[in-house]
Amino acid sequence: MADNPDDRPPGKVIGALLIRQGLITPADFAAAIARVGRTGGSLMAALEEMGIADEAALVKLFAQHYGVQTLDIETIEPPDEEVLRLLPREYCERHRVLPIARIGKALVVAFADPGNVVLSDEIGAITHLKVEVVVASARAIKATCQRCYAALEKTDLRTTLEADVRELDEGDTALKEGEEVDARALEESAAAAPVVRIVSALITDAIVRGVSDIHIERYEKDCRVRFRIDGVLQEVMALPPSQSSAIVSRIKVLSRLNIAERRMPQDGRMKYTLKSGRECDFRVSIVPFQFGEKVVMRLLDKATLQTDMTLLGFDPDQLAKFQYAIHQPHGIVLVTGPTGSGKTTTLYSALSELNKVTDNILTAEDPIEFVMRGINQLEMDAAIGRDFAGTLRAFLRQDPDIIMVGEIRDFETAEIAVKASLTGHVVLSTLHTNDAPSTISRLKDMGVELFLLADALNMIIAQRLVRCTCVNCRRPQVYDKAACLAAGMTETEYAAATTMRGSGCTHCNGSGLKGRVALYEVLPITDTLRQVIVDGGSAADLKRAGIAEGMQTLRRAGLKKFGEGVTTLEEVLRITRAD
């Protein structure tokens, strides 16, 4: 965790500059340092609170010294809700920072201490955005934090929708089970003002909170809404069960689905635009269950897509090996793991790095999750027979340099991918296996010859997503030594670890966990590994050879993150298997 400005002594350089400019005396500086040591706070905050130096003059001098712009945050428009939610209130007040605006992949943040590079780096790691520093007075940041976050905390979803839910529950638009479907009546109920407001509020809240999936599900006596946040479903509110059909109909309208079809599953897509102008895509699945249709909406927000592979969770050594593998002139790089483990993000980060005007990049995806400029993307469509194997075969006649196949599911796709890599193409794809070494067994079971695999493969990566300790409420925590050693830590690692645990706060909904980071098991296919593959070695043989060559298993990667305070031991044990 970044050093709190409260915990480190102010720099002598800035102090000398303040004295030289005549803003303070040496005695003032000594008094300010003493105050920081006693009560905490930044140097600027101490000088302001003691009334030693003029606020405006301090801000100007800090800006000039650190080469950043000043910002009068008390006179500008308040930051958007989605920007404020990037950092919790307590964190901002403690560190004297305030998120101001999001511009593409950059986040403008006001600092009272613009020289705190460690804090800037931590905010970048928390938000997965590049931090652009501006300077404002400590007093102004504190006052603006209190005002903006107080307003934000009043916008709780249940409170916001209470009147609309009550109005909807008292309405007469319910469609009874077994009743003949009247398309016009459904359209009218879907267009009712309370329905429109409820659906809009649900979608907006999900986007702002960084939700990956929205679940709306009807049961016998109730209808509940759940959000999947950091991989875990959380109930957020209940809706009138009699009105679930109107809610579902509204989503069907937005997704351009058949509003009258309630017997068969339907899949669609929709685009939603926030007031700030930010656009998000949703993949919508509607399936009829016993008591009514269930909706699952997968959020595909390009603004949150992390294509900077340095921020995904790779260790420096793993990252260097991954970059080397994808930049080879030909060969296959496979990313393995279960659904929802972040494989697509890893592949998109690779494509982003490889995306150059000199290369022809083609992708076969099911579905296309994010549109990337400069890359030719094709979505699979089983209804017309467009599958991975046939598409991959067609790609080879399109003069490709780099091919990405969403998933290798069968022998035909695997065979064509291997042949493509052996004829001078880079092929990226995914597979469902438990770890990197077992990928060879999976491909062998599909029918791919081992000698071809040994020649074609450049690298196999296995990955999982693990929840992070909440940066707002985490504190040092000594874990039971026996439990840590049983999990796989060494005595030396346990002694050197800086372990953390979140106590629970509003930012993390009391869980102590907020956000996720990837754990990687990176297996470069070296000459030694190629020989093991050709000899028909088992997954265990490949694992032993990989570890001898420097591979870090998923469990080891998790324990390393645990030792750094990034996650908890419980999360590592939940996500990874023992070696």
Coordinates of C-alpha atoms in Angstrom, one line a residue:
M1 CA 0.0 0.0 0.0
A2 CA 1.2 3.5 -0.8
D3 CA 2.7 5.5 2.0
N4 CA 0.2 7.7 3.5
P5 CA 1.3 11.4 3.3
D6 CA 0.5 11.4 7.0
D7 CA 3.3 8.8 7.6
R8 CA 6.3 10.2 5.7
P9 CA 8.3 13.4 6.5
P10 CA 7.8 16.3 4.1
G11 CA 10.7 16.8 1.6
K12 CA 13.4 19.2 2.6
V13 CA 13.6 20.5 -1.0
I14 CA 10.1 21.9 -1.0
G15 CA 10.6 23.3 2.5
A16 CA 13.8 25.1 1.4
L17 CA 11.9 26.5 -1.6
L18 CA 9.1 27.8 0.5
I19 CA 11.6 29.5 2.8
R20 CA 13.5 30.9 -0.2
Q21 CA 10.3 32.3 -1.6
G22 CA 9.6 34.1 1.7
L23 CA 6.3 32.2 2.2
I24 CA 7.5 30.7 5.5
T25 CA 10.4 31.0 8.0
P26 CA 12.6 28.1 9.1
A27 CA 10.8 28.2 12.4
D28 CA 7.4 27.8 10.5
F29 CA 8.8 24.9 8.6
A30 CA 10.0 23.2 11.7
A31 CA 6.6 23.7 13.3
A32 CA 4.8 22.3 10.3
I33 CA 7.1 19.2 10.3
A34 CA 6.3 18.7 14.0
R35 CA 2.6 19.0 13.3
V36 CA 2.7 16.4 10.5
G37 CA 4.6 14.1 12.8
R38 CA 2.0 14.6 15.6
T39 CA -1.3 14.7 13.9
G40 CA -0.7 13.6 10.3
G41 CA -1.5 15.3 7.1
S42 CA 0.5 16.7 4.2
L43 CA 2.9 19.6 4.4
M44 CA 0.4 21.8 2.5
A45 CA -2.4 20.9 4.9
A46 CA -0.3 21.6 7.9
L47 CA 0.8 25.0 6.6
E48 CA -2.8 25.9 5.7
E49 CA -4.3 24.8 9.0
M50 CA -1.6 26.6 11.0
G51 CA -2.3 29.8 9.0
I52 CA 1.4 30.1 8.3
A53 CA 1.2 30.5 4.5
D54 CA -1.2 31.9 2.0
E55 CA -3.3 29.1 0.4
A56 CA -3.2 30.4 -3.2
A57 CA 0.6 31.1 -3.0
L58 CA 1.2 27.6 -1.7
V59 CA -0.8 26.0 -4.6
K60 CA 1.0 28.1 -7.2
L61 CA 4.4 27.2 -5.8
F62 CA 3.7 23.5 -5.6
A63 CA 2.4 23.6 -9.2
Q64 CA 5.5 25.3 -10.5
H65 CA 7.9 23.1 -8.5
Y66 CA 6.3 19.8 -9.7
G67 CA 5.4 21.0 -13.2
V68 CA 1.6 20.4 -12.9
Q69 CA -1.4 22.6 -13.4
T70 CA -3.5 24.2 -10.6
L71 CA -7.2 23.6 -10.4
D72 CA -9.8 25.6 -8.4
I73 CA -12.0 22.6 -7.7
E74 CA -14.6 24.6 -5.7
T75 CA -15.7 26.5 -8.8
I76 CA -15.8 23.7 -11.4
E77 CA -18.7 21.3 -12.1
P78 CA -18.8 18.5 -9.6
P79 CA -17.2 15.3 -10.9
D80 CA -19.5 12.7 -12.5
E81 CA -20.9 10.0 -10.2
E82 CA -19.0 7.3 -12.1
V83 CA -15.7 9.2 -11.6
L84 CA -16.3 9.6 -7.8
R85 CA -17.0 5.9 -7.4
L86 CA -13.5 5.1 -8.7
L87 CA -12.1 6.1 -5.3
P88 CA -13.9 5.8 -1.9
R89 CA -14.6 8.9 0.2
E90 CA -12.5 7.8 3.2
Y91 CA -9.5 7.1 0.9
C92 CA -9.7 10.6 -0.7
E93 CA -10.1 12.4 2.6
R94 CA -7.2 10.5 4.2
H95 CA -4.8 11.1 1.3
R96 CA -6.1 14.6 0.3
V97 CA -7.0 13.6 -3.3
L98 CA -10.1 13.9 -5.4
P99 CA -10.9 12.3 -8.8
I100 CA -12.0 15.0 -11.1
A101 CA -12.6 13.6 -14.6
R102 CA -12.0 10.6 -16.8
I103 CA -10.6 11.3 -20.2
G104 CA -10.3 8.0 -22.2
K105 CA -7.8 5.9 -20.3
A106 CA -6.6 8.8 -18.1
L107 CA -8.0 9.9 -14.7
V108 CA -7.5 13.6 -13.7
V109 CA -6.9 13.6 -9.9
A110 CA -6.5 16.7 -7.7
F111 CA -3.6 16.3 -5.2
A112 CA -2.7 18.5 -2.2
D113 CA 0.7 16.8 -2.4
P114 CA 1.5 16.5 -6.1
G115 CA 5.0 15.2 -5.3
N116 CA 3.6 11.9 -3.8
V117 CA 4.6 9.6 -6.7
V118 CA 3.9 6.5 -4.7
L119 CA 0.3 7.6 -4.0
S120 CA -0.2 8.5 -7.7
D121 CA 1.0 5.0 -8.7
E122 CA -1.3 3.4 -6.2
I123 CA -4.3 5.3 -7.6
G124 CA -3.3 4.1 -11.0
A125 CA -3.2 0.5 -9.9
I126 CA -6.6 0.8 -8.1
T127 CA -8.4 2.4 -11.1
H128 CA -6.4 0.8 -13.9
L129 CA -6.1 4.3 -15.4
K130 CA -3.2 6.6 -16.1
V131 CA -3.2 9.3 -13.4
E132 CA -2.9 13.0 -14.5
V133 CA -2.0 15.1 -11.5
V134 CA -3.3 18.6 -10.8
V135 CA -2.8 20.5 -7.6
A136 CA -5.4 22.1 -5.3
S137 CA -5.4 23.2 -1.8
A138 CA -5.8 20.7 1.0
R139 CA -8.8 22.7 2.4
A140 CA -10.5 22.8 -1.0
I141 CA -10.0 19.1 -1.5
K142 CA -11.4 18.3 1.9
A143 CA -14.5 20.5 1.5
T144 CA -15.2 19.3 -2.1
C145 CA -14.8 15.6 -1.0
Q146 CA -17.4 16.1 1.8
R147 CA -19.8 17.9 -0.5
C148 CA -19.6 15.6 -3.5
Y149 CA -19.5 12.3 -1.7
A150 CA -22.4 13.3 0.6
A151 CA -24.5 13.9 -2.5
L152 CA -23.4 10.6 -3.9
E153 CA -24.3 8.6 -0.8
K154 CA -27.9 9.9 -1.1
T155 CA -28.3 8.1 -4.4
D156 CA -28.7 4.6 -3.1
L157 CA -30.5 2.5 -5.7
R158 CA -33.3 1.3 -3.4
T159 CA -34.0 4.9 -2.2
T160 CA -33.9 6.3 -5.7
L161 CA -36.4 3.7 -7.1
E162 CA -38.7 3.4 -4.0
A163 CA -41.4 5.6 -5.5
D164 CA -41.3 4.0 -9.0
V165 CA -41.4 0.5 -7.5
R166 CA -44.4 1.4 -5.3
E167 CA -46.2 3.0 -8.3
L168 CA -45.4 -0.1 -10.4
D169 CA -46.6 -2.5 -7.7
E170 CA -49.9 -0.6 -7.5
G171 CA -50.5 -0.6 -11.3
D172 CA -52.7 -3.0 -13.2
T173 CA -50.2 -4.0 -16.0
A174 CA -49.4 -7.5 -14.6
L175 CA -49.5 -10.4 -17.0
K176 CA -50.9 -13.5 -15.3
E177 CA -49.3 -16.9 -15.9
G178 CA -50.9 -18.6 -18.8
E179 CA -52.6 -15.5 -20.0
E180 CA -52.6 -15.0 -23.8
V181 CA -49.7 -12.7 -24.8
D182 CA -50.9 -9.4 -26.2
A183 CA -47.9 -7.8 -27.9
R184 CA -49.4 -4.3 -27.8
A185 CA -50.2 -4.6 -24.1
L186 CA -46.6 -5.7 -23.4
E187 CA -45.3 -2.8 -25.4
E188 CA -47.5 -0.4 -23.4
S189 CA -46.4 -1.8 -20.1
A190 CA -42.7 -1.7 -21.2
A191 CA -43.1 1.9 -22.1
A192 CA -44.7 2.9 -18.8
A193 CA -42.7 5.7 -17.0
P194 CA -41.9 3.7 -13.8
V195 CA -40.7 0.7 -15.9
V196 CA -38.5 2.9 -18.0
R197 CA -37.0 4.7 -15.0
I198 CA -36.4 1.4 -13.1
V199 CA -34.6 -0.3 -16.0
S200 CA -32.6 2.9 -16.7
A201 CA -31.6 3.2 -13.0
L202 CA -30.6 -0.4 -12.8
I203 CA -28.4 -0.2 -15.9
T204 CA -26.8 3.1 -14.8
D205 CA -26.1 1.9 -11.3
A206 CA -24.5 -1.3 -12.7
I207 CA -22.2 0.6 -15.0
V208 CA -21.1 3.1 -12.3
R209 CA -20.4 0.3 -9.8
G210 CA -18.4 -1.7 -12.3
V211 CA -20.8 -4.7 -12.4
S212 CA -20.0 -7.5 -14.8
D213 CA -23.5 -9.0 -14.9
I214 CA -27.1 -8.0 -14.0
H215 CA -29.4 -10.8 -13.0
I216 CA -33.2 -10.3 -12.9
E217 CA -35.0 -13.4 -11.8
R218 CA -38.6 -14.3 -11.0
Y219 CA -39.5 -16.7 -8.3
E220 CA -42.9 -17.9 -7.0
K221 CA -43.4 -15.0 -4.6
D222 CA -40.8 -12.5 -5.5
C223 CA -38.5 -11.0 -8.1
R224 CA -35.0 -10.2 -7.2
V225 CA -32.1 -8.2 -8.8
R226 CA -28.6 -9.3 -8.3
F227 CA -25.3 -7.8 -9.5
R228 CA -22.1 -9.8 -10.0
I229 CA -19.3 -7.6 -8.6
D230 CA -15.7 -8.9 -8.6
G231 CA -17.0 -12.3 -9.5
V232 CA -19.5 -12.7 -6.7
L233 CA -23.3 -12.2 -7.0
Q234 CA -24.9 -9.7 -4.5
E235 CA -28.6 -9.0 -4.1
V236 CA -29.3 -5.3 -4.6
M237 CA -33.1 -5.0 -4.6
A238 CA -36.4 -6.6 -5.0
L239 CA -39.0 -5.8 -7.6
P240 CA -42.8 -6.4 -7.6
P241 CA -43.2 -10.0 -8.9
S242 CA -46.4 -9.1 -10.6
Q243 CA -44.5 -6.6 -12.8
S244 CA -41.5 -8.7 -13.8
S245 CA -43.0 -9.2 -17.3
A246 CA -43.0 -5.4 -17.8
I247 CA -39.4 -5.1 -16.7
V248 CA -38.4 -8.0 -19.0
S249 CA -40.4 -6.5 -21.9
R250 CA -38.6 -3.2 -21.5
I251 CA -35.2 -5.0 -21.8
K252 CA -36.5 -6.9 -24.8
V253 CA -37.4 -3.6 -26.5
L254 CA -34.0 -2.2 -25.8
S255 CA -32.3 -5.4 -27.1
R256 CA -34.5 -5.6 -30.2
L257 CA -35.9 -9.0 -29.2
N258 CA -39.3 -10.5 -29.8
I259 CA -41.4 -9.0 -27.1
A260 CA -44.2 -11.6 -27.4
E261 CA -41.9 -14.7 -27.3
R262 CA -41.9 -16.1 -23.8
R263 CA -41.4 -19.8 -24.4
M264 CA -38.0 -19.9 -26.0
P265 CA -34.6 -18.5 -25.0
Q266 CA -33.5 -15.3 -26.8
D267 CA -30.1 -13.6 -27.1
G268 CA -29.5 -10.0 -28.1
R269 CA -27.4 -7.0 -27.6
M270 CA -28.1 -3.4 -26.6
K271 CA -26.2 -0.1 -26.3
Y272 CA -26.7 2.2 -23.4
T273 CA -25.4 5.8 -23.1
L274 CA -24.9 7.5 -19.8
K275 CA -25.6 11.2 -19.3
S276 CA -21.8 11.8 -19.4
G277 CA -21.8 10.5 -23.0
R278 CA -20.1 7.2 -22.0
E279 CA -21.4 4.3 -24.1
C280 CA -21.6 0.7 -22.9
D281 CA -22.7 -2.5 -24.7
F282 CA -24.7 -5.3 -23.1
R283 CA -25.0 -8.9 -24.2
V284 CA -28.5 -10.0 -23.2
S285 CA -29.7 -13.5 -22.5
I286 CA -33.4 -14.3 -21.6
V287 CA -34.4 -17.8 -20.7
P288 CA -37.9 -18.9 -19.5
F289 CA -37.9 -20.7 -16.2
Q290 CA -40.7 -22.1 -14.0
F291 CA -42.0 -18.9 -12.7
G292 CA -41.1 -16.5 -15.5
E293 CA -38.3 -15.3 -17.7
K294 CA -34.8 -14.7 -16.2
V295 CA -32.6 -11.9 -17.7
V296 CA -28.8 -11.9 -17.5
M297 CA -27.1 -8.8 -19.0
R298 CA -23.4 -9.0 -19.4
L299 CA -21.8 -5.6 -19.4
L300 CA -19.2 -5.0 -22.2
D301 CA -17.7 -1.6 -21.3
K302 CA -14.8 -0.8 -23.5
A303 CA -13.9 2.0 -21.1
T304 CA -13.0 -0.6 -18.4
L305 CA -11.2 -2.9 -20.8
Q306 CA -7.6 -3.0 -19.6
T307 CA -5.4 -3.5 -22.6
D308 CA -2.2 -2.4 -20.9
M309 CA -0.7 -5.8 -20.1
T310 CA 1.6 -4.2 -17.4
L311 CA -1.5 -3.7 -15.2
L312 CA -3.1 -7.1 -15.6
G313 CA -1.2 -8.9 -12.8
F314 CA 1.9 -10.3 -14.5
D315 CA 5.1 -10.4 -12.6
P316 CA 7.9 -8.6 -14.5
D317 CA 9.5 -11.9 -15.5
Q318 CA 6.2 -13.4 -16.6
L319 CA 5.4 -10.2 -18.6
A320 CA 8.8 -10.3 -20.4
K321 CA 8.2 -13.9 -21.4
F322 CA 4.7 -13.2 -22.6
Q323 CA 5.7 -10.3 -24.7
Y324 CA 8.6 -12.3 -26.2
A325 CA 6.2 -15.1 -27.1
I326 CA 3.6 -13.0 -28.9
H327 CA 6.3 -11.1 -30.9
Q328 CA 7.6 -14.3 -32.4
P329 CA 7.2 -14.5 -36.2
H330 CA 5.0 -17.6 -35.9
G331 CA 3.6 -20.0 -33.4
I332 CA 0.6 -20.5 -31.0
V333 CA 0.1 -18.8 -27.7
L334 CA -2.8 -20.3 -25.7
V335 CA -4.5 -18.8 -22.7
T336 CA -6.4 -21.3 -20.5
G337 CA -8.8 -21.1 -17.6
P338 CA -12.5 -21.4 -16.8
T339 CA -15.2 -19.0 -18.0
G340 CA -14.8 -15.6 -16.4
S341 CA -11.1 -15.9 -15.6
G342 CA -10.1 -13.0 -17.7
K343 CA -8.8 -14.9 -20.8
T344 CA -10.4 -12.5 -23.2
T345 CA -8.8 -9.5 -21.5
T346 CA -5.4 -11.1 -21.7
L347 CA -5.9 -11.8 -25.4
Y348 CA -7.1 -8.3 -26.2
S349 CA -4.1 -6.9 -24.4
A350 CA -1.9 -9.0 -26.7
L351 CA -3.8 -7.8 -29.8
S352 CA -3.5 -4.2 -28.6
E353 CA 0.2 -4.5 -28.4
L354 CA 0.5 -6.3 -31.8
N355 CA -1.9 -4.0 -33.6
K356 CA 0.3 -2.2 -36.1
V357 CA -0.4 -0.9 -39.6
T358 CA 2.2 -3.3 -41.0
D359 CA 0.2 -6.4 -39.8
N360 CA -3.1 -8.0 -41.0
I361 CA -4.9 -9.1 -37.8
L362 CA -8.0 -11.3 -38.1
T363 CA -10.2 -12.5 -35.2
A364 CA -12.9 -15.2 -34.9
E365 CA -15.0 -14.5 -31.8
D366 CA -18.1 -15.9 -30.2
P367 CA -19.2 -13.2 -29.6
I368 CA -17.3 -10.0 -30.3
E369 CA -17.0 -8.5 -26.9
F370 CA -15.1 -5.3 -27.7
V371 CA -14.5 -3.6 -31.1
M372 CA -10.9 -2.8 -31.8
R373 CA -9.9 -0.3 -34.5
G374 CA -7.4 -1.7 -37.0
I375 CA -8.4 -5.4 -36.4
N376 CA -10.8 -7.4 -38.6
Q377 CA -13.2 -9.1 -36.2
L378 CA -15.8 -11.7 -37.2
E379 CA -18.5 -13.1 -35.0
M380 CA -19.5 -16.7 -35.1
D381 CA -23.1 -17.6 -36.1
A382 CA -24.2 -21.2 -35.7
A383 CA -27.5 -20.5 -37.4
I384 CA -25.7 -20.0 -40.8
G385 CA -23.0 -22.5 -40.1
R386 CA -20.2 -20.0 -39.4
D387 CA -18.0 -21.8 -36.9
F388 CA -14.4 -21.5 -35.8
A389 CA -13.0 -24.2 -38.0
G390 CA -14.6 -22.9 -41.2
T391 CA -13.7 -19.3 -40.4
L392 CA -10.1 -20.2 -39.6
R393 CA -9.9 -22.0 -42.9
A394 CA -11.2 -18.9 -44.7
F395 CA -8.8 -16.6 -42.8
L396 CA -5.8 -18.4 -44.3
R397 CA -6.9 -17.1 -47.7
Q398 CA -7.0 -13.5 -46.3
D399 CA -3.2 -13.0 -46.2
P400 CA -3.1 -12.9 -42.4
D401 CA -0.1 -12.1 -40.1
I402 CA -1.9 -12.7 -36.8
I403 CA -5.0 -14.7 -36.1
M404 CA -7.0 -14.8 -32.9
V405 CA -9.5 -17.7 -32.4
G406 CA -11.9 -17.2 -29.6
E407 CA -11.7 -20.8 -28.4
I408 CA -10.3 -24.2 -29.6
R409 CA -13.2 -26.5 -29.1
D410 CA -12.6 -29.4 -31.4
F411 CA -10.0 -31.3 -33.5
E412 CA -10.7 -29.5 -36.7
T413 CA -10.1 -26.1 -35.2
A414 CA -7.0 -27.3 -33.4
E415 CA -5.6 -28.9 -36.5
I416 CA -6.1 -25.8 -38.6
A417 CA -4.6 -23.6 -35.9
V418 CA -1.5 -25.8 -35.7
K419 CA -1.1 -25.8 -39.5
A420 CA -1.5 -22.0 -39.6
S421 CA 1.2 -21.5 -37.0
L422 CA 3.6 -23.9 -38.9
T423 CA 3.1 -21.9 -42.1
G424 CA 4.3 -18.6 -40.7
H425 CA 1.4 -17.2 -38.7
V426 CA 1.0 -16.1 -35.1
V427 CA -2.1 -17.7 -33.6
L428 CA -3.7 -16.7 -30.3
S429 CA -6.5 -18.7 -28.7
T430 CA -8.1 -20.0 -25.5
L431 CA -8.8 -23.4 -24.1
H432 CA -10.6 -24.7 -21.0
T433 CA -8.0 -26.5 -18.8
N434 CA -7.2 -26.5 -15.1
D435 CA -3.5 -25.4 -15.6
A436 CA -1.0 -24.8 -18.3
P437 CA 0.7 -28.3 -18.4
S438 CA -2.6 -30.2 -18.7
T439 CA -3.3 -28.2 -22.0
I440 CA -1.1 -30.7 -23.9
S441 CA -3.2 -33.6 -22.7
R442 CA -6.4 -31.8 -23.7
L443 CA -5.1 -31.2 -27.3
K444 CA -3.8 -34.7 -27.5
D445 CA -7.2 -36.0 -26.5
M446 CA -8.7 -33.9 -29.4
G447 CA -6.4 -35.9 -31.8
V448 CA -3.6 -33.4 -32.4
E449 CA -0.2 -35.1 -33.1
L450 CA 2.3 -34.4 -30.3
F451 CA 5.2 -33.7 -32.7
L452 CA 3.1 -31.0 -34.4
L453 CA 2.2 -29.5 -31.0
A454 CA 5.8 -29.4 -30.0
D455 CA 6.7 -27.5 -33.1
A456 CA 3.7 -25.2 -33.1
L457 CA 3.4 -24.0 -29.5
N458 CA 5.3 -20.9 -28.2
M459 CA 3.6 -20.5 -24.8
I460 CA 0.7 -21.7 -22.6
I461 CA -0.7 -19.4 -20.0
A462 CA -3.2 -20.5 -17.3
Q463 CA -5.0 -17.7 -15.3
R464 CA -7.5 -17.0 -12.6
L465 CA -9.0 -13.8 -11.1
V466 CA -8.6 -13.3 -7.4
R467 CA -10.3 -10.6 -5.3
C468 CA -8.1 -7.8 -3.8
T469 CA -8.1 -6.5 -0.3
C470 CA -10.0 -3.2 -0.2
V471 CA -7.5 -0.3 -0.4
N472 CA -9.8 1.8 1.8
C473 CA -10.1 -0.4 4.8
R474 CA -7.2 -2.9 4.6
R475 CA -4.8 -3.0 7.5
P476 CA -1.8 -5.2 8.3
Q477 CA -2.9 -8.6 9.5
V478 CA -0.7 -11.5 10.9
Y479 CA -2.1 -14.8 9.5
D480 CA -1.7 -18.1 11.3
K481 CA 1.8 -19.5 10.5
A482 CA 0.7 -23.1 10.3
A483 CA -2.1 -22.2 7.8
C484 CA 0.3 -20.2 5.6
L485 CA 2.9 -23.0 5.6
A486 CA 0.2 -25.6 4.8
A487 CA -0.9 -23.5 1.8
G488 CA 2.6 -23.6 0.4
M489 CA 4.5 -20.6 1.8
T490 CA 8.1 -21.2 2.9
E491 CA 9.4 -20.0 6.3
T492 CA 11.4 -17.3 4.6
E493 CA 8.4 -16.1 2.6
Y494 CA 6.2 -16.1 5.7
A495 CA 8.8 -14.0 7.6
A496 CA 9.1 -11.5 4.8
A497 CA 5.4 -11.2 4.0
T498 CA 3.4 -8.0 4.4
T499 CA -0.1 -9.5 4.7
M500 CA -3.3 -7.5 4.8
R501 CA -7.0 -7.9 5.5
G502 CA -9.9 -5.5 4.9
S503 CA -12.1 -4.8 7.9
G504 CA -15.1 -3.9 5.8
C505 CA -16.4 -0.5 4.8
T506 CA -19.0 1.1 2.5
H507 CA -16.6 1.0 -0.4
C508 CA -16.4 -2.8 -0.4
N509 CA -19.9 -3.4 1.0
G510 CA -18.5 -4.7 4.2
S511 CA -16.6 -7.6 2.5
G512 CA -13.1 -6.2 2.9
L513 CA -12.5 -7.1 -0.7
K514 CA -12.7 -4.8 -3.7
G515 CA -11.5 -5.3 -7.3
R516 CA -9.7 -8.2 -8.9
V517 CA -6.3 -9.0 -10.2
A518 CA -5.1 -11.9 -12.4
L519 CA -2.9 -14.7 -11.3
Y520 CA -0.8 -16.2 -14.1
E521 CA 1.0 -19.5 -14.7
V522 CA 3.2 -18.8 -17.6
L523 CA 4.8 -21.8 -19.4
P524 CA 7.1 -21.0 -22.3
I525 CA 7.6 -24.0 -24.6
T526 CA 11.4 -24.3 -24.4
D527 CA 13.5 -27.0 -26.2
T528 CA 13.3 -29.0 -23.0
L529 CA 9.5 -28.8 -22.9
R530 CA 9.3 -29.7 -26.6
Q531 CA 11.2 -32.9 -25.9
V532 CA 8.9 -33.8 -23.0
I533 CA 5.9 -33.3 -25.3
V534 CA 7.4 -35.4 -28.1
D535 CA 8.2 -38.1 -25.7
G536 CA 4.5 -38.2 -24.6
G537 CA 5.2 -36.9 -21.1
S538 CA 2.2 -36.5 -18.7
A539 CA 0.9 -33.3 -17.4
A540 CA 2.8 -34.0 -14.2
D541 CA 6.0 -34.4 -16.2
L542 CA 5.4 -31.1 -18.0
K543 CA 4.7 -29.4 -14.7
R544 CA 8.0 -30.6 -13.2
A545 CA 9.9 -29.6 -16.3
G546 CA 8.2 -26.2 -16.4
I547 CA 9.0 -25.5 -12.7
A548 CA 12.6 -26.5 -13.3
E549 CA 12.6 -24.0 -16.2
G550 CA 11.3 -21.2 -13.9
M551 CA 7.5 -21.6 -14.2
Q552 CA 5.5 -20.2 -11.3
T553 CA 2.3 -22.1 -10.6
L554 CA -1.1 -20.5 -10.0
R555 CA -0.8 -21.4 -6.3
R556 CA 2.7 -19.8 -6.1
A557 CA 1.5 -16.7 -8.0
G558 CA -1.4 -16.4 -5.5
L559 CA 0.8 -16.8 -2.5
K560 CA 3.1 -14.1 -3.8
K561 CA 0.1 -11.7 -4.2
F562 CA -1.0 -12.7 -0.6
G563 CA 2.5 -12.0 0.7
E564 CA 2.4 -8.5 -0.9
G565 CA -0.9 -7.7 0.8
V566 CA -2.8 -7.7 -2.5
T567 CA -5.2 -10.5 -1.6
T568 CA -6.1 -12.8 1.3
L569 CA -5.0 -16.3 2.0
E570 CA -8.7 -17.4 1.8
E571 CA -9.0 -16.0 -1.7
V572 CA -5.8 -17.8 -2.8
L573 CA -7.1 -21.1 -1.4
R574 CA -10.5 -20.6 -3.0
I575 CA -9.2 -19.9 -6.5
T576 CA -6.1 -22.2 -6.7
R577 CA -5.3 -25.8 -6.2
A578 CA -2.4 -27.1 -4.1
D579 CA 0.7 -27.9 -6.1

